[in-house]
PDB file of C-alpha atoms in Angstrom:
ATOM      1  CA  MET E  29     107.437 112.060  85.610  1.00  0.00           C
ATOM      2  CA  LEU E  30     109.374 108.789  85.446  1.00  0.00           C
ATOM      3  CA  LEU E  31     112.579 110.707  86.188  1.00  0.00           C
ATOM      4  CA  GLY E  32     111.222 111.242  89.680  1.00  0.00           C
ATOM      5  CA  LEU E  33     110.783 107.493  90.084  1.00  0.00           C
ATOM      6  CA  ASP E  34     114.302 106.869  88.789  1.00  0.00           C
ATOM      7  CA  ALA E  35     115.736 109.347  91.290  1.00  0.00           C
ATOM      8  CA  ILE E  36     113.989 107.916  94.351  1.00  0.00           C
ATOM      9  CA  VAL E  37     114.735 104.287  93.409  1.00  0.00           C
ATOM     10  CA  ALA E  38     118.417 105.159  92.912  1.00  0.00           C
ATOM     11  CA  LEU E  39     118.574 106.883  96.305  1.00  0.00           C
ATOM     12  CA  PHE E  40     116.781 104.078  98.126  1.00  0.00           C
ATOM     13  CA  THR E  41     119.004 101.468  96.449  1.00  0.00           C
ATOM     14  CA  LEU E  42     122.030 103.236  97.938  1.00  0.00           C
ATOM     15  CA  LEU E  43     120.273 103.326 101.295  1.00  0.00           C
ATOM     16  CA  TRP E  44     119.575  99.596 101.007  1.00  0.00           C
ATOM     17  CA  LEU E  45     123.270  98.905 100.477  1.00  0.00           C
ATOM     18  CA  ALA E  46     124.053 101.046 103.511  1.00  0.00           C
ATOM     19  CA  SER E  47     121.441  99.169 105.550  1.00  0.00           C
ATOM     20  CA  LEU E  48     123.130  95.857 104.755  1.00  0.00           C
ATOM     21  CA  ALA E  49     126.442  97.198 106.046  1.00  0.00           C
ATOM     22  CA  LEU E  50     124.834  98.722 109.145  1.00  0.00           C
ATOM     23  CA  LYS E  51     122.429  95.789 109.683  1.00  0.00           C
ATOM     24  CA  ASN E  52     119.714  98.387 110.213  1.00  0.00           C
ATOM     25  CA  ALA E  53     116.845  98.919 107.753  1.00  0.00           C
ATOM     26  CA  SER E  54     115.436 101.749 109.896  1.00  0.00           C
ATOM     27  CA  ILE E  55     117.541 104.305 108.044  1.00  0.00           C
ATOM     28  CA  VAL E  56     114.875 104.282 105.324  1.00  0.00           C
ATOM     29  CA  ASP E  57     112.442 106.053 107.679  1.00  0.00           C
ATOM     30  CA  MET E  58     114.700 109.075 108.152  1.00  0.00           C
ATOM     31  CA  TRP E  59     115.100 109.438 104.374  1.00  0.00           C
ATOM     32  CA  TRP E  60     111.370 109.435 103.538  1.00  0.00           C
ATOM     33  CA  GLY E  61     111.161 113.236 103.564  1.00  0.00           C
ATOM     34  CA  PRO E  62     114.466 113.912 101.771  1.00  0.00           C
ATOM     35  CA  GLY E  63     113.555 111.231  99.217  1.00  0.00           C
ATOM     36  CA  ILE E  64     110.342 113.041  98.318  1.00  0.00           C
ATOM     37  CA  PHE E  65     112.250 116.327  98.198  1.00  0.00           C
ATOM     38  CA  LEU E  66     114.634 114.672  95.709  1.00  0.00           C
ATOM     39  CA  ILE E  67     111.631 113.794  93.534  1.00  0.00           C
ATOM     40  CA  GLY E  68     110.464 117.413  93.639  1.00  0.00           C
ATOM     41  CA  LEU E  69     113.973 118.693  92.917  1.00  0.00           C
ATOM     42  CA  THR E  70     114.194 116.359  89.918  1.00  0.00           C
ATOM     43  CA  TYR E  71     110.966 117.823  88.530  1.00  0.00           C
ATOM     44  CA  PHE E  72     112.236 121.331  89.259  1.00  0.00           C
ATOM     45  CA  LEU E  73     115.469 120.751  87.339  1.00  0.00           C
ATOM     46  CA  THR E  74     113.912 118.950  84.356  1.00  0.00           C
ATOM     47  CA  THR E  75     110.773 121.011  83.652  1.00  0.00           C
ATOM     48  CA  ASN E  76     109.911 124.644  82.945  1.00  0.00           C
ATOM     49  CA  GLY E  77     106.876 125.425  85.060  1.00  0.00           C
ATOM     50  CA  ALA E  78     105.672 128.795  86.315  1.00  0.00           C
ATOM     51  CA  GLU E  79     108.552 130.207  88.371  1.00  0.00           C
ATOM     52  CA  LEU E  80     106.685 131.462  91.440  1.00  0.00           C
ATOM     53  CA  ARG E  81     104.630 128.312  91.870  1.00  0.00           C
ATOM     54  CA  ARG E  82     107.482 125.866  91.347  1.00  0.00           C
ATOM     55  CA  ALA E  83     109.695 127.804  93.777  1.00  0.00           C
ATOM     56  CA  LEU E  84     106.910 128.008  96.359  1.00  0.00           C
ATOM     57  CA  VAL E  85     106.237 124.264  96.211  1.00  0.00           C
ATOM     58  CA  LEU E  86     109.909 123.250  96.337  1.00  0.00           C
ATOM     59  CA  ILE E  87     110.556 125.519  99.340  1.00  0.00           C
ATOM     60  CA  CYS E  88     107.539 124.103 101.177  1.00  0.00           C
ATOM     61  CA  VAL E  89     108.587 120.514 100.518  1.00  0.00           C
ATOM     62  CA  GLY E  90     112.175 121.306 101.468  1.00  0.00           C
ATOM     63  CA  LEU E  91     111.146 122.724 104.847  1.00  0.00           C
ATOM     64  CA  TRP E  92     108.905 119.733 105.482  1.00  0.00           C
ATOM     65  CA  ALA E  93     111.617 117.243 104.488  1.00  0.00           C
ATOM     66  CA  VAL E  94     114.298 118.806 106.692  1.00  0.00           C
ATOM     67  CA  ARG E  95     112.043 118.956 109.739  1.00  0.00           C
ATOM     68  CA  LEU E  96     110.783 115.410 109.293  1.00  0.00           C
ATOM     69  CA  ALA E  97     114.288 113.985 108.749  1.00  0.00           C
ATOM     70  CA  TRP E  98     115.577 115.788 111.838  1.00  0.00           C
ATOM     71  CA  HIS E  99     112.613 114.623 113.925  1.00  0.00           C
ATOM     72  CA  ILE E 100     112.829 110.958 112.905  1.00  0.00           C
ATOM     73  CA  GLY E 101     116.625 110.936 112.997  1.00  0.00           C
ATOM     74  CA  SER E 102     116.851 112.403 116.496  1.00  0.00           C
ATOM     75  CA  ARG E 103     114.307 109.841 117.678  1.00  0.00           C
ATOM     76  CA  ASN E 104     115.837 106.791 115.975  1.00  0.00           C
ATOM     77  CA  ILE E 105     119.614 107.249 115.798  1.00  0.00           C
ATOM     78  CA  GLY E 106     121.319 105.259 118.530  1.00  0.00           C
ATOM     79  CA  HIS E 107     118.214 103.255 119.416  1.00  0.00           C
ATOM     80  CA  GLY E 108     118.726 100.249 117.155  1.00  0.00           C
ATOM     81  CA  GLU E 109     116.517  98.879 114.433  1.00  0.00           C
ATOM     82  CA  ASP E 110     112.758  99.449 114.498  1.00  0.00           C
ATOM     83  CA  PHE E 111     110.789  96.502 115.916  1.00  0.00           C
ATOM     84  CA  ARG E 112     108.990  95.979 112.588  1.00  0.00           C
ATOM     85  CA  TYR E 113     112.228  95.382 110.719  1.00  0.00           C
ATOM     86  CA  VAL E 114     113.619  93.259 113.551  1.00  0.00           C
ATOM     87  CA  ALA E 115     110.580  90.982 113.278  1.00  0.00           C
ATOM     88  CA  TRP E 116     110.919  90.714 109.497  1.00  0.00           C
ATOM     89  CA  ARG E 117     114.674  90.088 109.785  1.00  0.00           C
ATOM     90  CA  THR E 118     113.922  87.150 112.074  1.00  0.00           C
ATOM     91  CA  GLN E 119     111.072  85.916 109.872  1.00  0.00           C
ATOM     92  CA  TYR E 120     113.035  85.898 106.599  1.00  0.00           C
ATOM     93  CA  GLY E 121     116.431  84.895 107.982  1.00  0.00           C
ATOM     94  CA  ALA E 122     119.042  84.447 105.252  1.00  0.00           C
ATOM     95  CA  ARG E 123     116.642  85.835 102.629  1.00  0.00           C
ATOM     96  CA  TRP E 124     116.291  89.179 104.407  1.00  0.00           C
ATOM     97  CA  TRP E 125     119.037  90.894 102.387  1.00  0.00           C
ATOM     98  CA  TRP E 126     117.027  90.802  99.149  1.00  0.00           C
ATOM     99  CA  VAL E 127     113.549  90.746 100.724  1.00  0.00           C
ATOM    100  CA  SER E 128     114.398  94.011 102.495  1.00  0.00           C
ATOM    101  CA  TYR E 129     115.262  95.609  99.151  1.00  0.00           C
ATOM    102  CA  LEU E 130     111.882  94.793  97.647  1.00  0.00           C
ATOM    103  CA  ARG E 131     109.614  94.950 100.694  1.00  0.00           C
ATOM    104  CA  VAL E 132     111.163  97.964 102.414  1.00  0.00           C
ATOM    105  CA  PHE E 133     113.232 100.094 100.065  1.00  0.00           C
ATOM    106  CA  VAL E 134     111.710  99.636  96.595  1.00  0.00           C
ATOM    107  CA  LEU E 135     108.155  99.561  97.960  1.00  0.00           C
ATOM    108  CA  GLN E 136     108.663 102.778  99.920  1.00  0.00           C
ATOM    109  CA  ALA E 137     110.310 104.395  96.898  1.00  0.00           C
ATOM    110  CA  VAL E 138     107.286 103.632  94.720  1.00  0.00           C
ATOM    111  CA  ILE E 139     104.855 104.818  97.406  1.00  0.00           C
ATOM    112  CA  ALA E 140     106.862 108.035  97.833  1.00  0.00           C
ATOM    113  CA  TRP E 141     106.735 108.626  94.063  1.00  0.00           C
ATOM    114  CA  ILE E 142     102.946 108.242  94.018  1.00  0.00           C
ATOM    115  CA  VAL E 143     102.516 110.442  97.099  1.00  0.00           C
ATOM    116  CA  ALA E 144     104.649 113.071  95.344  1.00  0.00           C
ATOM    117  CA  LEU E 145     102.291 113.280  92.341  1.00  0.00           C
ATOM    118  CA  PRO E 146     101.103 116.779  93.361  1.00  0.00           C
ATOM    119  CA  LEU E 147     104.690 117.984  93.084  1.00  0.00           C
ATOM    120  CA  TYR E 148     104.947 117.006  89.438  1.00  0.00           C
ATOM    121  CA  PHE E 149     101.855 118.921  88.359  1.00  0.00           C
ATOM    122  CA  ALA E 150     102.511 121.941  90.577  1.00  0.00           C
ATOM    123  CA  ILE E 151     106.180 122.266  89.581  1.00  0.00           C
ATOM    124  CA  SER E 152     105.973 121.424  85.869  1.00  0.00           C
ATOM    125  CA  ALA E 153     102.835 123.356  84.853  1.00  0.00           C
ATOM    126  CA  PRO E 154     103.688 126.553  82.918  1.00  0.00           C
ATOM    127  CA  GLU E 155     100.159 127.907  83.402  1.00  0.00           C
ATOM    128  CA  PRO E 156      98.756 129.830  85.141  1.00  0.00           C
ATOM    129  CA  ASN E 157     101.970 131.877  85.118  1.00  0.00           C
ATOM    130  CA  ARG E 158     100.972 133.696  88.310  1.00  0.00           C
ATOM    131  CA  LEU E 159      99.836 132.590  91.751  1.00  0.00           C
ATOM    132  CA  THR E 160      96.079 132.030  91.954  1.00  0.00           C
ATOM    133  CA  ALA E 161      93.456 131.399  94.627  1.00  0.00           C
ATOM    134  CA  TRP E 162      94.269 127.687  94.326  1.00  0.00           C
ATOM    135  CA  ASP E 163      97.880 128.408  95.280  1.00  0.00           C
ATOM    136  CA  LEU E 164      96.869 130.591  98.212  1.00  0.00           C
ATOM    137  CA  ALA E 165      94.364 128.046  99.512  1.00  0.00           C
ATOM    138  CA  GLY E 166      96.833 125.186  99.112  1.00  0.00           C
ATOM    139  CA  SER E 167      99.617 127.158 100.784  1.00  0.00           C
ATOM    140  CA  PHE E 168      97.312 127.970 103.686  1.00  0.00           C
ATOM    141  CA  LEU E 169      96.426 124.295 104.155  1.00  0.00           C
ATOM    142  CA  PHE E 170     100.090 123.309 103.898  1.00  0.00           C
ATOM    143  CA  THR E 171     100.997 125.861 106.580  1.00  0.00           C
ATOM    144  CA  VAL E 172      98.236 124.631 108.894  1.00  0.00           C
ATOM    145  CA  GLY E 173      99.234 121.010 108.401  1.00  0.00           C
ATOM    146  CA  PHE E 174     102.944 121.696 108.804  1.00  0.00           C
ATOM    147  CA  GLY E 175     102.316 123.658 111.987  1.00  0.00           C
ATOM    148  CA  PHE E 176     100.008 121.000 113.403  1.00  0.00           C
ATOM    149  CA  GLU E 177     102.552 118.268 112.719  1.00  0.00           C
ATOM    150  CA  ALA E 178     105.545 120.200 114.041  1.00  0.00           C
ATOM    151  CA  ILE E 179     103.807 121.456 117.183  1.00  0.00           C
ATOM    152  CA  GLY E 180     102.349 118.024 117.942  1.00  0.00           C
ATOM    153  CA  ASP E 181     105.743 116.334 117.595  1.00  0.00           C
ATOM    154  CA  GLU E 182     107.438 118.939 119.783  1.00  0.00           C
ATOM    155  CA  GLN E 183     104.762 118.707 122.476  1.00  0.00           C
ATOM    156  CA  LEU E 184     105.176 114.933 122.580  1.00  0.00           C
ATOM    157  CA  ARG E 185     108.987 115.209 122.674  1.00  0.00           C
ATOM    158  CA  ARG E 186     108.859 117.544 125.670  1.00  0.00           C
ATOM    159  CA  PHE E 187     106.308 115.338 127.409  1.00  0.00           C
ATOM    160  CA  LYS E 188     108.478 112.239 127.003  1.00  0.00           C
ATOM    161  CA  ALA E 189     111.596 114.116 128.122  1.00  0.00           C
ATOM    162  CA  ARG E 190     110.157 114.559 131.627  1.00  0.00           C
ATOM    163  CA  PRO E 191     110.885 111.498 133.806  1.00  0.00           C
ATOM    164  CA  GLU E 192     107.634 111.863 135.734  1.00  0.00           C
ATOM    165  CA  ASN E 193     105.667 111.236 132.544  1.00  0.00           C
ATOM    166  CA  LYS E 194     107.197 107.818 131.857  1.00  0.00           C
ATOM    167  CA  GLY E 195     104.430 105.342 131.004  1.00  0.00           C
ATOM    168  CA  LYS E 196     101.759 108.053 130.946  1.00  0.00           C
ATOM    169  CA  VAL E 197      99.470 108.994 128.067  1.00  0.00           C
ATOM    170  CA  MET E 198      99.992 112.373 126.418  1.00  0.00           C
ATOM    171  CA  ASN E 199      96.572 114.055 126.506  1.00  0.00           C
ATOM    172  CA  THR E 200      97.351 117.768 126.657  1.00  0.00           C
ATOM    173  CA  GLY E 201      98.054 120.407 124.022  1.00  0.00           C
ATOM    174  CA  LEU E 202      97.017 119.302 120.549  1.00  0.00           C
ATOM    175  CA  TRP E 203      96.900 115.727 121.859  1.00  0.00           C
ATOM    176  CA  ARG E 204      93.801 116.683 123.838  1.00  0.00           C
ATOM    177  CA  TYR E 205      91.845 117.093 120.609  1.00  0.00           C
ATOM    178  CA  THR E 206      93.226 114.248 118.493  1.00  0.00           C
ATOM    179  CA  ARG E 207      95.225 111.142 119.355  1.00  0.00           C
ATOM    180  CA  HIS E 208      97.472 111.762 116.365  1.00  0.00           C
ATOM    181  CA  PRO E 209      97.983 115.477 115.621  1.00  0.00           C
ATOM    182  CA  ASN E 210     101.211 114.706 113.765  1.00  0.00           C
ATOM    183  CA  TYR E 211      99.477 112.302 111.361  1.00  0.00           C
ATOM    184  CA  PHE E 212      96.573 114.710 110.904  1.00  0.00           C
ATOM    185  CA  GLY E 213      98.981 117.546 110.103  1.00  0.00           C
ATOM    186  CA  GLU E 214     100.836 115.364 107.607  1.00  0.00           C
ATOM    187  CA  ALA E 215      97.608 114.562 105.773  1.00  0.00           C
ATOM    188  CA  VAL E 216      96.485 118.205 105.709  1.00  0.00           C
ATOM    189  CA  LEU E 217      99.747 119.515 104.267  1.00  0.00           C
ATOM    190  CA  TRP E 218      99.596 116.980 101.437  1.00  0.00           C
ATOM    191  CA  TRP E 219      96.016 117.984 100.673  1.00  0.00           C
ATOM    192  CA  GLY E 220      97.336 121.539 100.505  1.00  0.00           C
ATOM    193  CA  LEU E 221      99.910 120.533  97.906  1.00  0.00           C
ATOM    194  CA  ALA E 222      97.215 118.603  96.015  1.00  0.00           C
ATOM    195  CA  ILE E 223      95.060 121.746  95.866  1.00  0.00           C
ATOM    196  CA  ILE E 224      97.976 123.706  94.388  1.00  0.00           C
ATOM    197  CA  ALA E 225      98.388 120.982  91.765  1.00  0.00           C
ATOM    198  CA  ALA E 226      94.642 120.920  91.049  1.00  0.00           C
ATOM    199  CA  GLY E 227      94.795 124.611  90.155  1.00  0.00           C
ATOM    200  CA  THR E 228      96.965 123.827  87.139  1.00  0.00           C
ATOM    201  CA  PRO E 229      95.755 122.439  83.774  1.00  0.00           C
ATOM    202  CA  GLY E 230      95.433 118.654  84.073  1.00  0.00           C
ATOM    203  CA  GLY E 231      96.637 118.730  87.667  1.00  0.00           C
ATOM    204  CA  TYR E 232      93.767 116.829  89.276  1.00  0.00           C
ATOM    205  CA  PRO E 233      95.646 113.467  89.312  1.00  0.00           C
ATOM    206  CA  GLY E 234      97.789 115.030  92.037  1.00  0.00           C
ATOM    207  CA  ILE E 235      94.887 114.347  94.385  1.00  0.00           C
ATOM    208  CA  ILE E 236      95.814 110.651  94.158  1.00  0.00           C
ATOM    209  CA  GLY E 237      98.996 111.356  96.118  1.00  0.00           C
ATOM    210  CA  ALA E 238      97.173 113.129  98.948  1.00  0.00           C
ATOM    211  CA  ALA E 239      94.500 110.432  99.074  1.00  0.00           C
ATOM    212  CA  LEU E 240      97.145 107.697  99.264  1.00  0.00           C
ATOM    213  CA  ILE E 241      99.102 109.248 102.144  1.00  0.00           C
ATOM    214  CA  ASN E 242      95.820 109.953 103.946  1.00  0.00           C
ATOM    215  CA  PHE E 243      94.830 106.282 103.577  1.00  0.00           C
ATOM    216  CA  PHE E 244      98.212 105.028 104.785  1.00  0.00           C
ATOM    217  CA  LEU E 245      98.212 107.362 107.789  1.00  0.00           C
ATOM    218  CA  VAL E 246      94.775 106.246 108.919  1.00  0.00           C
ATOM    219  CA  ARG E 247      94.520 102.608 107.841  1.00  0.00           C
ATOM    220  CA  VAL E 248      97.980 101.137 107.270  1.00  0.00           C
ATOM    221  CA  SER E 249     101.218 102.450 108.769  1.00  0.00           C
ATOM    222  CA  GLY E 250      99.938 105.268 110.967  1.00  0.00           C
ATOM    223  CA  VAL E 251      96.997 105.296 113.333  1.00  0.00           C
ATOM    224  CA  SER E 252      95.967 101.666 112.862  1.00  0.00           C
ATOM    225  CA  LEU E 253      99.441 100.134 113.315  1.00  0.00           C
ATOM    226  CA  LEU E 254     100.462 102.323 116.239  1.00  0.00           C
ATOM    227  CA  GLU E 255      97.273 101.852 118.219  1.00  0.00           C
ATOM    228  CA  LYS E 256      97.455  98.061 117.964  1.00  0.00           C
ATOM    229  CA  THR E 257     100.609  98.369 120.064  1.00  0.00           C
ATOM    230  CA  LEU E 258      99.587 101.202 122.387  1.00  0.00           C
ATOM    231  CA  THR E 259      96.265  99.696 123.465  1.00  0.00           C
ATOM    232  CA  THR E 260      98.073  96.620 124.820  1.00  0.00           C
ATOM    233  CA  THR E 261     101.270  98.199 126.150  1.00  0.00           C
ATOM    234  CA  LYS E 262     100.354 101.622 127.567  1.00  0.00           C
ATOM    235  CA  PRO E 263      98.090 101.808 130.643  1.00  0.00           C
ATOM    236  CA  GLY E 264      95.278 104.302 130.225  1.00  0.00           C
ATOM    237  CA  TYR E 265      95.394 104.353 126.453  1.00  0.00           C
ATOM    238  CA  ALA E 266      92.138 102.458 126.057  1.00  0.00           C
ATOM    239  CA  GLU E 267      90.408 105.139 128.136  1.00  0.00           C
ATOM    240  CA  TYR E 268      92.132 107.832 126.064  1.00  0.00           C
ATOM    241  CA  ILE E 269      90.639 106.245 122.937  1.00  0.00           C
ATOM    242  CA  THR E 270      87.097 106.495 124.319  1.00  0.00           C
ATOM    243  CA  SER E 271      87.406 110.224 124.995  1.00  0.00           C
ATOM    244  CA  THR E 272      89.573 111.576 122.166  1.00  0.00           C
ATOM    245  CA  SER E 273      89.165 111.701 118.383  1.00  0.00           C
ATOM    246  CA  SER E 274      91.493 109.343 116.519  1.00  0.00           C
ATOM    247  CA  PHE E 275      92.384 111.724 113.684  1.00  0.00           C
ATOM    248  CA  VAL E 276      90.370 114.888 112.996  1.00  0.00           C
ATOM    249  CA  PRO E 277      90.692 117.315 115.950  1.00  0.00           C
ATOM    250  CA  MET E 278      87.555 117.583 118.093  1.00  0.00           C
ATOM    251  CA  LEU E 279      86.719 118.577 121.638  1.00  0.00           C
ATOM    252  CA  PRO E 280      87.085 115.641 124.046  1.00  0.00           C
ATOM    253  CA  LYS E 281      83.821 113.794 124.620  1.00  0.00           C
ATOM    254  CA  ALA E 282      83.522 115.103 128.180  1.00  0.00           C
ATOM    255  CA  ALA E 283      83.723 118.669 126.902  1.00  0.00           C
ATOM    256  CA  ARG E 284      81.264 118.004 124.096  1.00  0.00           C
TER     257      ARG E 284
END
């Protein structure tokens, strides 16, 4: 399992060096998905789990990683450094070069390794040597979550691409039922992977990874952080909050 940690720390150390040259720590965001895929690939290459399951899980994570990297990259490239890193760069001044390594790159590498716990158990377990109901249920949840995330992101991209929507709140499509369909989808797909892991002997610790990403999406870097900004900068968002679920999809209050 520690080989996965070694792989992600090595990758993120290289990214840190690149960020110093580019003066842009935001590149770490685009590599979150590929970094987790690297962890899974490391487990795939260094263990001898059941072939169908390990292939299924690696393919799922690969598709997720490619889509997420493309989505974040197309949104961030050419737009400068994220405001969070700009604020920290100003706060730490001359110390930022090494603070960024620990606070941004190493921290995210460790979090990614913990989130990826389901991958270790699902990929390395030799038994059961066939796909089971756990695998089918987990794959179904992964597919639902992946679709929710991808569709939500695409709906928002198209909404923002129309000039007449500038400054408006997206409240149609999946965004009518939850204020964050992309975060909800991300959580669901990781619970799907955790279920696959839980179907293997000793695989229950994989649930820790899904629980951690769920907590971060809701309480730390997802819903909570984003809405602190949106409620003060986007007209109509406060009203949107009163009518629409923050995470789990539900009918709008008016419809209920």
